[in-house]
Short mmCIF file of C-alpha atoms in Angstrom, two decimals:
data_model
loop_
_atom_site.label_atom_id
_atom_site.label_comp_id
_atom_site.label_asym_id
_atom_site.label_seq_id
_atom_site.Cartn_x
_atom_site.Cartn_y
_atom_site.Cartn_z
CA MET A 212 12.54 -9.90 34.44
CA GLN A 213 9.11 -8.43 33.67
CA ALA A 214 10.73 -5.64 31.66
CA ASN A 215 12.59 -8.21 29.57
CA ILE A 216 9.39 -10.14 28.93
CA ALA A 217 7.62 -6.97 27.83
CA THR A 218 10.50 -6.10 25.52
CA LEU A 219 10.48 -9.60 24.02
CA GLU A 220 6.73 -9.41 23.46
CA THR A 221 7.15 -6.08 21.68
CA VAL A 222 9.89 -7.50 19.46
CA TYR A 223 7.77 -10.59 18.76
CA ALA A 224 4.81 -8.39 17.73
CA GLN A 225 7.07 -6.40 15.40
CA ILE A 226 8.41 -9.60 13.84
CA LYS A 227 4.88 -10.91 13.30
CA GLU A 228 3.86 -7.65 11.61
CA LEU A 229 6.94 -7.63 9.38
CA ASN A 230 6.29 -11.25 8.37
CA ARG A 231 2.67 -10.37 7.59
CA GLN A 232 3.76 -7.46 5.38
CA ASN A 233 6.33 -9.65 3.63
CA ASP A 234 3.70 -12.32 2.97
CA LEU A 235 1.33 -9.73 1.49
CA LEU A 236 4.07 -8.39 -0.77
CA ARG A 237 5.06 -11.88 -1.90
CA HIS A 238 1.40 -12.64 -2.61
CA LYS A 239 1.20 -9.55 -4.87
CA TYR A 240 3.93 -11.11 -7.02
CA GLY A 241 2.15 -14.44 -7.28
CA GLY A 242 4.12 -15.98 -4.42
CA ASP A 243 7.45 -15.15 -6.08
CA ALA A 244 9.77 -14.19 -3.23
CA LYS A 245 12.56 -12.96 -5.51
CA TYR A 246 10.38 -10.14 -6.80
CA ALA A 247 9.16 -9.28 -3.30
CA ARG A 248 12.80 -8.98 -2.18
CA THR A 249 13.66 -6.86 -5.22
CA HIS A 250 10.64 -4.64 -4.58
CA LYS A 251 11.78 -4.06 -1.01
CA ARG A 252 15.33 -3.19 -2.15
CA LEU A 253 14.03 -0.70 -4.69
CA MET A 254 11.73 0.95 -2.16
CA GLU A 255 14.76 1.65 0.06
CA ASN A 256 15.59 4.43 -2.45
CA ALA A 257 12.38 6.41 -2.01
CA ALA A 258 13.73 9.42 -3.91
CA LEU A 259 13.97 7.44 -7.15
CA TYR A 260 11.35 4.71 -6.68
CA GLY A 261 8.81 6.44 -4.43
CA ASP A 262 5.73 5.31 -6.34
CA LYS A 263 4.95 1.78 -5.13
CA LEU A 264 2.37 1.17 -7.84
CA LYS A 265 4.79 2.07 -10.64
CA VAL A 266 7.46 -0.17 -9.10
CA PHE A 267 4.93 -2.98 -8.84
CA ASN A 268 3.80 -2.50 -12.45
CA ALA A 269 7.38 -2.40 -13.73
CA LEU A 270 8.44 -5.48 -11.76
CA THR A 271 5.30 -7.37 -12.75
CA GLY A 272 6.12 -6.67 -16.39
CA VAL A 273 9.72 -7.77 -15.89
CA LYS A 274 8.49 -10.92 -14.14
CA THR A 275 6.17 -11.80 -17.02
CA ASP A 276 8.85 -11.27 -19.67
CA ALA A 277 11.69 -12.90 -17.74
CA ASP A 278 9.68 -15.93 -16.64
CA GLN A 279 8.56 -16.48 -20.23
CA LYS A 280 12.14 -16.23 -21.47
CA VAL A 281 13.31 -18.75 -18.84
CA LEU A 282 10.42 -21.10 -19.60
CA ASP A 283 11.12 -20.94 -23.32
CA MET A 284 14.81 -21.63 -22.85
CA GLU A 285 15.81 -22.83 -19.37
CA GLN A 286 19.45 -23.24 -20.35
CA ILE A 287 19.62 -19.44 -20.67
CA LEU A 288 20.49 -19.45 -16.97
CA ASP A 289 23.63 -21.47 -17.73
CA ASN A 290 25.09 -18.52 -19.64
CA GLN A 291 25.03 -15.75 -17.05
CA ASN A 292 26.36 -13.00 -19.35
CA TYR A 293 23.75 -13.70 -22.02
CA PHE A 294 20.98 -13.83 -19.41
CA GLU A 295 22.15 -10.50 -17.95
CA LYS A 296 22.02 -8.86 -21.38
CA GLN A 297 18.55 -10.25 -22.05
CA MET A 298 17.31 -9.09 -18.66
CA GLN A 299 18.83 -5.64 -19.09
CA GLY A 300 16.68 -5.00 -22.15
CA ILE A 301 13.58 -6.14 -20.28
CA VAL A 302 14.37 -3.98 -17.24
CA LEU A 303 15.08 -0.95 -19.42
CA LYS A 304 11.83 -1.38 -21.34
CA ARG A 305 9.66 -1.80 -18.26
CA PHE A 306 11.24 0.83 -16.00
CA ARG A 307 12.28 3.63 -18.34
CA THR A 308 9.99 3.24 -21.35
CA GLU A 309 6.73 1.98 -19.86
CA GLN A 310 6.76 3.36 -16.31
CA GLN A 311 8.95 6.37 -17.16
CA PHE A 312 11.18 6.19 -14.11
CA PRO A 313 14.04 8.71 -14.34
CA VAL A 314 16.60 5.91 -14.16
CA GLN A 315 20.20 6.23 -15.27
CA PRO A 316 22.20 3.38 -16.82
CA ALA A 317 23.73 2.66 -13.40
CA ASP A 318 20.24 2.26 -11.92
CA ILE A 319 19.22 -0.15 -14.68
CA GLN A 320 22.41 -2.14 -14.05
CA ALA A 321 21.69 -2.28 -10.29
CA ILE A 322 18.11 -3.49 -10.81
CA ASN A 323 19.32 -5.98 -13.39
CA ARG A 324 22.00 -7.35 -11.04
CA LEU A 325 19.44 -7.80 -8.26
CA LEU A 326 17.10 -9.74 -10.52
CA VAL A 327 19.74 -11.86 -12.25
CA ARG A 328 21.23 -12.83 -8.89
CA GLU A 329 17.77 -13.82 -7.63
CA TYR A 330 17.11 -16.00 -10.69
CA LEU A 331 20.52 -17.66 -10.44
CA LYS A 332 20.11 -18.32 -6.70
CA GLU A 333 16.67 -19.81 -7.25
CA SER A 334 17.98 -22.14 -9.94
CA GLY A 335 20.95 -23.18 -7.77
CA ARG A 336 23.54 -21.81 -10.18
CA ILE A 337 25.18 -19.59 -7.55
#
């Protein structure tokens, strides 16, 4: 029984620490959980996206551009294909051109899919 309690306390401490780290990451993106989740997914591929600061800078730029595009024309989210194409240009500009990540077209597509899905989920369209 005591061993189980100790194990549970260890797990609880790990959960608290993970939640703290997630809150800090979300705070870096202005409280925007979709970018915190995307950041975490990109950091899983440390070989390609090892530099956290460059990932943060790229995603912050994407966030600024994408949020402005959605604010200017909210119905853009109704046309998923058009929104994906618009986002792809933003992602390409911020990751390859500005931050100079060695990303391939498949990588840009993967990042784009992550972000588009997050926007559509947030708006209740999927």
